[in-house]
N, CA, C and O atoms as a MOPAC input file, in Angstrom:
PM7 MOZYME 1SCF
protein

 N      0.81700 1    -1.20200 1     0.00000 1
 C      0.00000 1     0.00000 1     0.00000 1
 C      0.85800 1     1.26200 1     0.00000 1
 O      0.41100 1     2.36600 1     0.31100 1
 N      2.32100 1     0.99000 1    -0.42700 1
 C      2.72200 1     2.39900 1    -0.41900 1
 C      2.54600 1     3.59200 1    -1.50200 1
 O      3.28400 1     4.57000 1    -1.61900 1
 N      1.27400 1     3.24700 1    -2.34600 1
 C      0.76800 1     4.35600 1    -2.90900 1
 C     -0.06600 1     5.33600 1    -1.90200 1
 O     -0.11000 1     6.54900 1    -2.10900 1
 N     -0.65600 1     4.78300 1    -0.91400 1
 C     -1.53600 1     5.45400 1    -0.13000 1
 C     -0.67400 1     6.58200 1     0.94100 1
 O     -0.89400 1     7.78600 1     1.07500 1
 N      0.23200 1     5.84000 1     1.54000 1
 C      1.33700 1     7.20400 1     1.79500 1
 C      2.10900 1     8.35400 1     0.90600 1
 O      2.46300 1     9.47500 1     1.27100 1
 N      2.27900 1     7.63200 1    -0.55700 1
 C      2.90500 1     8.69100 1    -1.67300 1
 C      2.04100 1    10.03400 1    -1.48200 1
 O      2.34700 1    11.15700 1    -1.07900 1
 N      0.34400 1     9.23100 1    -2.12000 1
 C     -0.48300 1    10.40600 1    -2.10500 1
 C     -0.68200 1    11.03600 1    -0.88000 1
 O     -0.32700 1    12.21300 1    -0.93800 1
 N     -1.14500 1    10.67700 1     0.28700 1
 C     -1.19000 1    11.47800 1     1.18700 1
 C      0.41500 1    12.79700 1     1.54300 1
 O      0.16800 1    13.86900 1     2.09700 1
 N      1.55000 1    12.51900 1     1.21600 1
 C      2.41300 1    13.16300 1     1.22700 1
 C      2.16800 1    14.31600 1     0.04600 1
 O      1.91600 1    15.47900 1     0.36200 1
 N      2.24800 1    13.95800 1    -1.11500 1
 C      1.63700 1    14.40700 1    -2.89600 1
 C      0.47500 1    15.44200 1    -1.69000 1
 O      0.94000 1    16.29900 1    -0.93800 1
 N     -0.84400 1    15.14100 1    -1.75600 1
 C     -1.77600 1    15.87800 1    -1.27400 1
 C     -1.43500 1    16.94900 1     0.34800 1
 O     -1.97100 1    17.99900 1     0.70100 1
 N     -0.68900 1    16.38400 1     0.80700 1
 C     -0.82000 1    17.19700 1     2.30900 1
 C      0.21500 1    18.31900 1     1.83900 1
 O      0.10300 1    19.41100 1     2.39700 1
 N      1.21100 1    18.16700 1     0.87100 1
 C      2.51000 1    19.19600 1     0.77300 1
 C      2.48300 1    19.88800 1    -0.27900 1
 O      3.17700 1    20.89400 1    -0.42300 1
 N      1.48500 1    19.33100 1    -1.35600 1
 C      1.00800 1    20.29200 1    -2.36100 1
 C      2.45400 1    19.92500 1    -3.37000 1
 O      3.19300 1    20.79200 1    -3.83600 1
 N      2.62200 1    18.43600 1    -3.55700 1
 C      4.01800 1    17.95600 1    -4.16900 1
 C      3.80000 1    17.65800 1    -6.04000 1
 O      3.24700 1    16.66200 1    -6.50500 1
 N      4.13300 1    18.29700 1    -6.49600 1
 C      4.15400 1    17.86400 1    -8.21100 1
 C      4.30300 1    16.16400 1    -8.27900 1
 O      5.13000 1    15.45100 1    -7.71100 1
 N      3.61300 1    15.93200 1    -8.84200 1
 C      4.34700 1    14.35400 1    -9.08600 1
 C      5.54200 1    14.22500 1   -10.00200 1
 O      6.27600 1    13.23700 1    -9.97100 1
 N      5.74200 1    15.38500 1   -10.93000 1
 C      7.19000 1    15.16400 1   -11.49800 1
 C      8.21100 1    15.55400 1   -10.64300 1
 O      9.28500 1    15.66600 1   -11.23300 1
 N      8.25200 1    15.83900 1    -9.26900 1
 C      9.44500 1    16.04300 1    -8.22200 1
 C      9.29900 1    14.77700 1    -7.47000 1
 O     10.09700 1    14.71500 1    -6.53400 1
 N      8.74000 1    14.03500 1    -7.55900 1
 C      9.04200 1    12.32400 1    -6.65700 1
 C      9.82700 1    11.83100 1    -6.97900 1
 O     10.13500 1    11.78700 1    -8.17000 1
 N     10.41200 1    11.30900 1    -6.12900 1
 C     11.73500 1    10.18500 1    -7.04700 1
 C     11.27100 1     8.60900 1    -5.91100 1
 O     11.67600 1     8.62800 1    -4.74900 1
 N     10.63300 1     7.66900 1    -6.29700 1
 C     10.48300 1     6.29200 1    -5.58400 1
 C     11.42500 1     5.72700 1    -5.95900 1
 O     11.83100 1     5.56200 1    -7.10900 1
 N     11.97200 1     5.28000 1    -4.66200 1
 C     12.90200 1     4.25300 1    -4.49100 1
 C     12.53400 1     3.06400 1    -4.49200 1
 O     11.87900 1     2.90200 1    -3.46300 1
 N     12.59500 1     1.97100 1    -5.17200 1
 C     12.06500 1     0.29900 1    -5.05200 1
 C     13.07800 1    -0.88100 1    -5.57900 1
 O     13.71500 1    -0.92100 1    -6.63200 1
 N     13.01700 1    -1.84800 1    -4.48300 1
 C     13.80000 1    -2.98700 1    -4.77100 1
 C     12.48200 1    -3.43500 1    -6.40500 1
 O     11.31900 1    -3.25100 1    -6.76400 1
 N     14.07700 1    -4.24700 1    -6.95900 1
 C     13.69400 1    -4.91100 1    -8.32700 1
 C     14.78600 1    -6.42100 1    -8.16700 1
 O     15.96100 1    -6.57500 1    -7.83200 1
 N     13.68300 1    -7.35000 1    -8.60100 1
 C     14.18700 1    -8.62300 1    -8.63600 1
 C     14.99600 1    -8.84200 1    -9.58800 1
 O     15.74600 1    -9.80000 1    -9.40300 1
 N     15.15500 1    -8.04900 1   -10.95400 1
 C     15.46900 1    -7.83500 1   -11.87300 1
 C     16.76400 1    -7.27600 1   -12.40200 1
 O     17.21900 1    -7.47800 1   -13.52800 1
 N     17.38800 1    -6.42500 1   -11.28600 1
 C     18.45000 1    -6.19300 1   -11.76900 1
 C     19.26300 1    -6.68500 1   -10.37100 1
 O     18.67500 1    -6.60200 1    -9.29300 1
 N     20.75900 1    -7.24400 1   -10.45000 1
 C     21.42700 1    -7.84600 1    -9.95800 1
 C     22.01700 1    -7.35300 1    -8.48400 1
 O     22.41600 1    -6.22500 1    -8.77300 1
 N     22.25100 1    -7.50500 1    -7.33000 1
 C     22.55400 1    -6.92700 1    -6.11200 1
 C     24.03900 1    -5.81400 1    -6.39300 1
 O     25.03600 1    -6.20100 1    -7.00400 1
 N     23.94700 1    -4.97300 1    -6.03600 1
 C     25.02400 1    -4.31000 1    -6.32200 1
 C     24.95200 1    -3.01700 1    -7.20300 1
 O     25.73100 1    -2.06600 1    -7.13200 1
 N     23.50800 1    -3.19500 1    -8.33800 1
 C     23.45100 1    -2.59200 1    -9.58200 1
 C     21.95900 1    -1.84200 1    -9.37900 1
 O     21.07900 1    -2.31100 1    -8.65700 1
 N     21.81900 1    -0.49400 1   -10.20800 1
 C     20.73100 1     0.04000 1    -9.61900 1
 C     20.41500 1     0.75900 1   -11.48700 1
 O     21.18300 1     0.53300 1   -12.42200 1
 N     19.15200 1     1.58600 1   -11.58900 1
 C     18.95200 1     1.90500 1   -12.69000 1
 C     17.85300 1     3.00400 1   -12.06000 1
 O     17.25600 1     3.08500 1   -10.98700 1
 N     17.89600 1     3.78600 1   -13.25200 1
 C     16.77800 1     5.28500 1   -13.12700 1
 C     16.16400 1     5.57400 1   -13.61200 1
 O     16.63900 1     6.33900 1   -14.45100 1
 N     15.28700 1     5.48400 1   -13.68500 1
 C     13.75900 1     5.14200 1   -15.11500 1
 C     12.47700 1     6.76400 1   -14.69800 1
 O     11.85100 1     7.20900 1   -13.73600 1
 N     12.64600 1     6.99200 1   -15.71700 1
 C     11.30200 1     8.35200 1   -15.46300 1
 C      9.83300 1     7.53000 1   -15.78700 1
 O      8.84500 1     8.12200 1   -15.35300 1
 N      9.64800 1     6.61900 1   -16.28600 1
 C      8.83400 1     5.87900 1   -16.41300 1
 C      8.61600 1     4.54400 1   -16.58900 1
 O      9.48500 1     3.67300 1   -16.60700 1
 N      7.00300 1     4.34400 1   -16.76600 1
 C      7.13600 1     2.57100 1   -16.95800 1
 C      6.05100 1     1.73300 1   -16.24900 1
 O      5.22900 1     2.29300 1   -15.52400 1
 N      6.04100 1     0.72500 1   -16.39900 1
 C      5.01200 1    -0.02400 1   -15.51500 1
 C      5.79600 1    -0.61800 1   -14.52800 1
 O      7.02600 1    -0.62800 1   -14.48000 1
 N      4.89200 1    -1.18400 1   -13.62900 1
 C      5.05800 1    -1.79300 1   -11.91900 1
 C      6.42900 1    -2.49500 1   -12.60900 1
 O      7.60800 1    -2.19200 1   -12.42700 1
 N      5.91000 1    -3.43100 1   -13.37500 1
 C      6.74100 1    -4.86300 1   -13.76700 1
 C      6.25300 1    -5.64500 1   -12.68200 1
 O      7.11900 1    -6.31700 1   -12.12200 1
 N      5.12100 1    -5.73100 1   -12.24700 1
 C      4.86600 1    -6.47400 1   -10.94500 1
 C      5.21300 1    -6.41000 1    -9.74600 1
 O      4.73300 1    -7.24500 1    -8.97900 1
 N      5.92700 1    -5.63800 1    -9.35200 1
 C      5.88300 1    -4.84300 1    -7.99900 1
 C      5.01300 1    -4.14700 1    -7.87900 1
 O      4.82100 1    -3.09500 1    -8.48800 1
 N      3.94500 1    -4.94900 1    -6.56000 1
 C      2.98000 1    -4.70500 1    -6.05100 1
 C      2.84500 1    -2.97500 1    -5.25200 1
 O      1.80900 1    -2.31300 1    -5.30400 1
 N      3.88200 1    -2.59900 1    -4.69000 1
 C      4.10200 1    -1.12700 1    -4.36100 1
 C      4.11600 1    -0.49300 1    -5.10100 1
 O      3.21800 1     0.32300 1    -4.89600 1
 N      4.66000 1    -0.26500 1    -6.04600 1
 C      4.80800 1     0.05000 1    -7.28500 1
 C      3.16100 1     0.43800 1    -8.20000 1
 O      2.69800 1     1.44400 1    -8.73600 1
 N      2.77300 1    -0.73100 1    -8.02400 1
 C      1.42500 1    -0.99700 1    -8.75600 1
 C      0.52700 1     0.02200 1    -7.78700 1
 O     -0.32400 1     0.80400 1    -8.21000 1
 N      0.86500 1    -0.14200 1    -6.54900 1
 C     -0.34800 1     0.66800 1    -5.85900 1
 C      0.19300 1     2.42600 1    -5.56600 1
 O     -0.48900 1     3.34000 1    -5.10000 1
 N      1.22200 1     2.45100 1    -5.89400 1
 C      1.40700 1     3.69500 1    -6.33400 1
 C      1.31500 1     4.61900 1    -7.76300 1
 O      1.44500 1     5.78800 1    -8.12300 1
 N      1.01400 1     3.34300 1    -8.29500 1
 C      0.64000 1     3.80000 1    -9.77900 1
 C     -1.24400 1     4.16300 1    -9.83700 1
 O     -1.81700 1     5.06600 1   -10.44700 1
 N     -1.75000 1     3.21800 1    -9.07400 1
 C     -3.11600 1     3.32200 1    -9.12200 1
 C     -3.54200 1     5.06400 1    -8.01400 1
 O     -4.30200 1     6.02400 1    -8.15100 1
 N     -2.76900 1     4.72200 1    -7.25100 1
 C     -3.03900 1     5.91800 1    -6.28900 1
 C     -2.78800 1     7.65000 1    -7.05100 1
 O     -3.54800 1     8.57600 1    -6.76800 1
 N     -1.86300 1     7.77000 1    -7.80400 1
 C     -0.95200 1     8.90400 1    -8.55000 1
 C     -2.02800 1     8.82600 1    -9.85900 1
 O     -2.51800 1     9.84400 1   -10.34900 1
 N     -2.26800 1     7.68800 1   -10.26300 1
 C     -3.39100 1     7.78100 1   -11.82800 1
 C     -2.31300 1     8.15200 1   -12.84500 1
 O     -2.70300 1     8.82700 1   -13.79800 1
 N     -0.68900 1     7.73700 1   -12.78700 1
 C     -0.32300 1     7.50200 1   -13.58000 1
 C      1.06100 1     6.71300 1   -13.92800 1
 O      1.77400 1     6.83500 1   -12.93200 1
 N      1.71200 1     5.98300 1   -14.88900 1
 C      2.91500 1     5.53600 1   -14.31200 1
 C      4.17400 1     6.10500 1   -14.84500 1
 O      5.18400 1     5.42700 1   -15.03200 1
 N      4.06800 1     7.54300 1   -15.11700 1
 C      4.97700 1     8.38100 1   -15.00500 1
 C      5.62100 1     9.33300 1   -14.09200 1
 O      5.25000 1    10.50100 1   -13.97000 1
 N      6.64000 1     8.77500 1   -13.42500 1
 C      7.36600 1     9.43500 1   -12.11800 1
 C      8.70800 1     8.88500 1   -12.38800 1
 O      9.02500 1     7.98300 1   -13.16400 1
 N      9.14800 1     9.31600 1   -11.91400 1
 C     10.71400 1     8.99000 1   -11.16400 1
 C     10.87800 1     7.88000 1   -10.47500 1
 O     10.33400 1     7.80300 1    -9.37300 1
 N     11.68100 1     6.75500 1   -10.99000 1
 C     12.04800 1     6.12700 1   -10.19900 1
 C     13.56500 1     5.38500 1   -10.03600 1
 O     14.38000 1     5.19900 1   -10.94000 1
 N     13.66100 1     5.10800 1    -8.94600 1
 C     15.48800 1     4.51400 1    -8.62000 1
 C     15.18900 1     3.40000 1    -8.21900 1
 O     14.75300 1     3.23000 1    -7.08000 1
 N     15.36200 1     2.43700 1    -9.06500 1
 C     15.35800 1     0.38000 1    -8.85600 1
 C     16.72800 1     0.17700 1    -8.52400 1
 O     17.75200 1     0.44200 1    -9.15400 1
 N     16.49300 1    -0.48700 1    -7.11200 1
 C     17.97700 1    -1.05200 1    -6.54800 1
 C     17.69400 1    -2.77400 1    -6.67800 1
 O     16.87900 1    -3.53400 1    -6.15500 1
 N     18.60900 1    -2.91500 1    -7.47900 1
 C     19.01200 1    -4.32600 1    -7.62100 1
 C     18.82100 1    -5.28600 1    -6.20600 1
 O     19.41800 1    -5.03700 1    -5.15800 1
 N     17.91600 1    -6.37600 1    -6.38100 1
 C     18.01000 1    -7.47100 1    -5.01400 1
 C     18.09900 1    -8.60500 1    -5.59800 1
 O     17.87100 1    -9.54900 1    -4.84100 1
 N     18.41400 1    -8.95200 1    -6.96100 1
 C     18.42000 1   -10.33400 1    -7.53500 1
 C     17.72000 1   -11.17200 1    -7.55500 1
 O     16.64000 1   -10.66400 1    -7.85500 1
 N     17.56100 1   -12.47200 1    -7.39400 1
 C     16.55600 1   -13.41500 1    -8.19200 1
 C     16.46700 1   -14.65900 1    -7.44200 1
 O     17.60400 1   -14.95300 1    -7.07300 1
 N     15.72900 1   -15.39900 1    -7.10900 1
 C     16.56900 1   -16.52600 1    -6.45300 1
 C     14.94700 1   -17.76800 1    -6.96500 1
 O     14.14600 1   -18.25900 1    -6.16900 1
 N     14.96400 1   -17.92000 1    -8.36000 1
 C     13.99100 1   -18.20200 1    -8.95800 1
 C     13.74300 1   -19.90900 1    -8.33800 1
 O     12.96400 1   -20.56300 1    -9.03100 1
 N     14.19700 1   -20.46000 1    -7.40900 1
 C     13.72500 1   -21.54300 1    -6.90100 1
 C     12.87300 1   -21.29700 1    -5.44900 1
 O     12.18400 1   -22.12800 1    -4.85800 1
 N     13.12400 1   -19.97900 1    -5.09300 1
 C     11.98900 1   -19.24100 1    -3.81900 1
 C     10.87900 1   -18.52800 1    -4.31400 1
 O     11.17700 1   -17.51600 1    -4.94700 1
 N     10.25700 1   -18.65900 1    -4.25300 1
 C      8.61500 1   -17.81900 1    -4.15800 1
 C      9.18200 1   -16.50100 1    -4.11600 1
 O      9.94500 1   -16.22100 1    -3.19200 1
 N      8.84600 1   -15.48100 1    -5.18500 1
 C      9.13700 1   -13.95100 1    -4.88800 1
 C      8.50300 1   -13.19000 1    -3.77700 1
 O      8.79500 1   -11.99500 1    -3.74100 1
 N      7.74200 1   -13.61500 1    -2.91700 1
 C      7.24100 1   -13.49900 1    -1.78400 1
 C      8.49200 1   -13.13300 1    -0.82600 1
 O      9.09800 1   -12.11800 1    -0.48300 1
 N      8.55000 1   -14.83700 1    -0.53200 1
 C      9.22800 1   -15.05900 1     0.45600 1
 C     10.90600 1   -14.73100 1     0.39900 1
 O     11.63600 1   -14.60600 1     1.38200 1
 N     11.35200 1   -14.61600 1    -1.20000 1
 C     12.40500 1   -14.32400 1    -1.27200 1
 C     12.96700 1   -12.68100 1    -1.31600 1
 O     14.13800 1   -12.34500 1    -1.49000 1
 N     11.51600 1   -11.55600 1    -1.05900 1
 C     11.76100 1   -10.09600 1    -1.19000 1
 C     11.95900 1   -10.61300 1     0.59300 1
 O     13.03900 1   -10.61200 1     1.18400 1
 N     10.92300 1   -10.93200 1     1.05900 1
 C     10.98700 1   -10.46100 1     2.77500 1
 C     11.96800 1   -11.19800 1     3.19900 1
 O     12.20000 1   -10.95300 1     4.38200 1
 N     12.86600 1   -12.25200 1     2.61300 1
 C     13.59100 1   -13.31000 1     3.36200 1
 C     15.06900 1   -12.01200 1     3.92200 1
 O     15.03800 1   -10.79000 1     3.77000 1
 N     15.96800 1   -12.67400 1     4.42700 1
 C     17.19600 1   -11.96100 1     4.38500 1
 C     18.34800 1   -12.15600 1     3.67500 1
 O     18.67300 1   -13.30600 1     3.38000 1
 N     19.08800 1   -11.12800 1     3.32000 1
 C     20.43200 1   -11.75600 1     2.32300 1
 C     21.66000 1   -11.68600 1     3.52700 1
 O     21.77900 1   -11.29300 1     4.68800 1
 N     22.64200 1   -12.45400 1     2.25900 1
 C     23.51900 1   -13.13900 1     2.93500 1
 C     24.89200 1   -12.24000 1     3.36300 1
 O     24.99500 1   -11.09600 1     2.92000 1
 N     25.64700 1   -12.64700 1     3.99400 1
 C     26.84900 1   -12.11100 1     4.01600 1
 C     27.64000 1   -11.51700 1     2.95400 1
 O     28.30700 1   -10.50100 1     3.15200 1
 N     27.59500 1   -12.06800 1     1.91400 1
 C     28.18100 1   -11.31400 1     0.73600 1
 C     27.26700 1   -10.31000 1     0.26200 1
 O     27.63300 1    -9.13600 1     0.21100 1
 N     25.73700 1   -10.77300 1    -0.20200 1
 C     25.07000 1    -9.79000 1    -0.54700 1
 C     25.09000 1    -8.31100 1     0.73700 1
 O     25.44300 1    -7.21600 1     0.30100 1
 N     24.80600 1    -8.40000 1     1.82200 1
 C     24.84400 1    -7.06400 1     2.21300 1
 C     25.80800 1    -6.54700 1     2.03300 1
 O     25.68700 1    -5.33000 1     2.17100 1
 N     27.62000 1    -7.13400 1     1.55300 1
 C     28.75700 1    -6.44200 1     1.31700 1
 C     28.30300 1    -5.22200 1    -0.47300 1
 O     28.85300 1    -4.16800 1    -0.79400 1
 N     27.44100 1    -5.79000 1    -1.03500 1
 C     27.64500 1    -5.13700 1    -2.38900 1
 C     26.91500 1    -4.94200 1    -1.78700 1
 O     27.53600 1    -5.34700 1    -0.80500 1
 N     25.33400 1    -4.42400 1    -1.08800 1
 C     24.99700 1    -3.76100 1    -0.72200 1
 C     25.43200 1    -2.19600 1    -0.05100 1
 O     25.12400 1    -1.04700 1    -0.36800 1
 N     26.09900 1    -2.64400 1     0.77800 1
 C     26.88600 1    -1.39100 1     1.07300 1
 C     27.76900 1    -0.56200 1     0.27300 1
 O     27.88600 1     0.65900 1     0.38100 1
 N     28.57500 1    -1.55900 1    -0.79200 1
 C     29.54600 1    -1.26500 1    -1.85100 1
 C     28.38200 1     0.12200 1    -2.76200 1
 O     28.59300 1     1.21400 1    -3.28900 1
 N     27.19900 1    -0.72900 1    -2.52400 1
 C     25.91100 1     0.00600 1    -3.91400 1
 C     25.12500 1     1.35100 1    -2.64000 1
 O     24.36300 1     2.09300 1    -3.25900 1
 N     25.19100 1     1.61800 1    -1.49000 1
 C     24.40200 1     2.48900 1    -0.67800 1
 C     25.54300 1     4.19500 1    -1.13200 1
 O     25.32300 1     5.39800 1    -1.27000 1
 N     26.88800 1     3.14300 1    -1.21700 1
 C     27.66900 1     5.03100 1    -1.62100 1
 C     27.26200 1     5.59000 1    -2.67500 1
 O     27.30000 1     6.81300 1    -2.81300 1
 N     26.74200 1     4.65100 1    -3.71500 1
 C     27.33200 1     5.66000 1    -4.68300 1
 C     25.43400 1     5.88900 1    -5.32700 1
 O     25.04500 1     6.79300 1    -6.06700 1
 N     24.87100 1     5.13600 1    -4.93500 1
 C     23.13700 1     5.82600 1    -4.79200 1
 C     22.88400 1     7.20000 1    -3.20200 1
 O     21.74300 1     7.59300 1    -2.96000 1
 N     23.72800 1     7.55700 1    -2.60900 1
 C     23.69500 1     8.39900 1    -1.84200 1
 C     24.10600 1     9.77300 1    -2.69300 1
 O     23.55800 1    10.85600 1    -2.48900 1
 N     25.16600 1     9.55500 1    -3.69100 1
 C     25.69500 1    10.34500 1    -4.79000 1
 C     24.82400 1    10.30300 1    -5.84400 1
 O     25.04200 1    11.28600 1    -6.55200 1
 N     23.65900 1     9.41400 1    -6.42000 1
 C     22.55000 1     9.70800 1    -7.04100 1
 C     21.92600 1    10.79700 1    -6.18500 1
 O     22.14900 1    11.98400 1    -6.42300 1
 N     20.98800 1    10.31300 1    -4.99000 1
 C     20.28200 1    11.12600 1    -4.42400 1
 C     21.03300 1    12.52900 1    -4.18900 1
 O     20.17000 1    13.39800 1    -4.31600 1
 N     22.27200 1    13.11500 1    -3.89900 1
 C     22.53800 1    13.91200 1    -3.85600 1
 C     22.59100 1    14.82300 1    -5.44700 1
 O     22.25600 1    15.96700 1    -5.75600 1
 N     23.06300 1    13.90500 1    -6.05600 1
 C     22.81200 1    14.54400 1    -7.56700 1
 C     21.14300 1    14.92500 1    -8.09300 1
 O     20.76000 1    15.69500 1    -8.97300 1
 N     20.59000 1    14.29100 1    -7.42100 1
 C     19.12400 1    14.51300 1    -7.81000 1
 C     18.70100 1    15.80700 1    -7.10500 1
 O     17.47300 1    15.89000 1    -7.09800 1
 N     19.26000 1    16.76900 1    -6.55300 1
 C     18.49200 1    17.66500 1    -6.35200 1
 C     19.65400 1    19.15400 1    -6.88900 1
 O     19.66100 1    20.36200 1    -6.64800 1
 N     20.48700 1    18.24800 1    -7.67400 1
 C     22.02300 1    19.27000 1    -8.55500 1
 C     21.58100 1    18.99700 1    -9.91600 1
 O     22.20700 1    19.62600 1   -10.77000 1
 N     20.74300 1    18.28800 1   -10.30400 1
 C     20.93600 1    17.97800 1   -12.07500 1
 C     19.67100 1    17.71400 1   -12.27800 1
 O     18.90200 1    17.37300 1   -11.38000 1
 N     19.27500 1    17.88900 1   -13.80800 1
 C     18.17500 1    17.23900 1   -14.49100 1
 C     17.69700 1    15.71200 1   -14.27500 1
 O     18.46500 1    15.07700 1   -13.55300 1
 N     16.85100 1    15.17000 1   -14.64100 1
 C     16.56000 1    13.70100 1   -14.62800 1
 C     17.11300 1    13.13500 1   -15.31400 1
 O     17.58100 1    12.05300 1   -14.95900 1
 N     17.32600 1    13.68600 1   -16.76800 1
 C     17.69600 1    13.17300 1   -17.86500 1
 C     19.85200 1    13.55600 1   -17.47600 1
 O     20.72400 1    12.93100 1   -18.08200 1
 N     19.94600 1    13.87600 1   -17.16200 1
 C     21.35400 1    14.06100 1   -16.80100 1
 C     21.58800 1    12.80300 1   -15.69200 1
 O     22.36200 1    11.87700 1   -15.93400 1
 N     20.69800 1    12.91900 1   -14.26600 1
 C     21.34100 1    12.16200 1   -13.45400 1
 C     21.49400 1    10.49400 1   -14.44500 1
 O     22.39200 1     9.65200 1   -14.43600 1
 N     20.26300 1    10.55700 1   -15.17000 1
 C     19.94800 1     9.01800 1   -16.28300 1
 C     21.48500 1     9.02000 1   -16.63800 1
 O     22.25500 1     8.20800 1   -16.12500 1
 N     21.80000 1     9.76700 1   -17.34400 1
 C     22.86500 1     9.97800 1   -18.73100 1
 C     23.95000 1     9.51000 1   -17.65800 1
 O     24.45200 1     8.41800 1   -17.92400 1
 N     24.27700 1     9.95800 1   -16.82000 1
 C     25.30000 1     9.88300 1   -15.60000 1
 C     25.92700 1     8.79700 1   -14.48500 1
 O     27.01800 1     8.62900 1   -13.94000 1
 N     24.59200 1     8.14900 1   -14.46100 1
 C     24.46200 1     7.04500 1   -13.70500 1
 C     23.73800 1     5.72900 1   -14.52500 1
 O     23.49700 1     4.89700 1   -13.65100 1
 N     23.45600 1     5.39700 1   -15.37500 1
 C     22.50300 1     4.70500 1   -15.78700 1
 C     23.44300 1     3.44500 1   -16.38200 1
 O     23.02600 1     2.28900 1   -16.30500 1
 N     24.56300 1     3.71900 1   -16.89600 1
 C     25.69100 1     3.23400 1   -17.77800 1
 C     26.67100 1     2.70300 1   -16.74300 1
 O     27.65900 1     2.20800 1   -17.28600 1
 N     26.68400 1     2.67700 1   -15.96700 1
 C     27.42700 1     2.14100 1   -14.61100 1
 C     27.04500 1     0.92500 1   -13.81400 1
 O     27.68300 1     0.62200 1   -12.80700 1

């Protein structure tokens, strides 16, 4: 249901929806690796989806941090499960330099931070 907090934030602060930037794990891209998309569908992320229904559209900002795949677990149980010793190491390796996204995101265009970070 984290569309229902987007909007209530969107509505209580009087927020453009082209100034959001959602942050969401993606099964899809690999631990370590992140990507910056101005648009798009859920891809089946259910948060995602209910922030799309809540906003009425699926154009926003978003930053997908890589959590990988582990296609013999239920995507359920394998978003809420915990990772391992190595994975939280590229985790941390991947928290610097998305701290240097987010900081760039309020120094540059969208299409710049894309151009900048996207290729990495």
């Amino acid at each position: 249901l984290s569309g229902e907090v987007v909007r209530k934030f969107v509505d209580f602060y009087k927020i453009n929806i082209t100034d959001i930037l959602i942050i969401s794990d993606d099964l899809d891209l690999k631990i370590g690796k992140f990507k910056l998309k101005q648009k798009g569908s859920s891809g089946g992320h259910n948060g995602l989806k209910n922030i799309e229904f809540q906003l009425g559209t699926q154009v926003y900002k978003r930053l997908k941090v890589g959590i990988s795949n582990n296609r013999y677990i239920d995507a359920k149980d394998y978003v809420l499960g915990s990772f391992s010793k190595i994975e939280l190491g590229e985790l941390e390796k991947e928290k610097t330099e998305i701290l240097k996204v987010l900081d760039d995101y309020l120094k540059y265009s969208f299409e710049e931070l894309m151009s900048k970070y996207n290729h990495k």
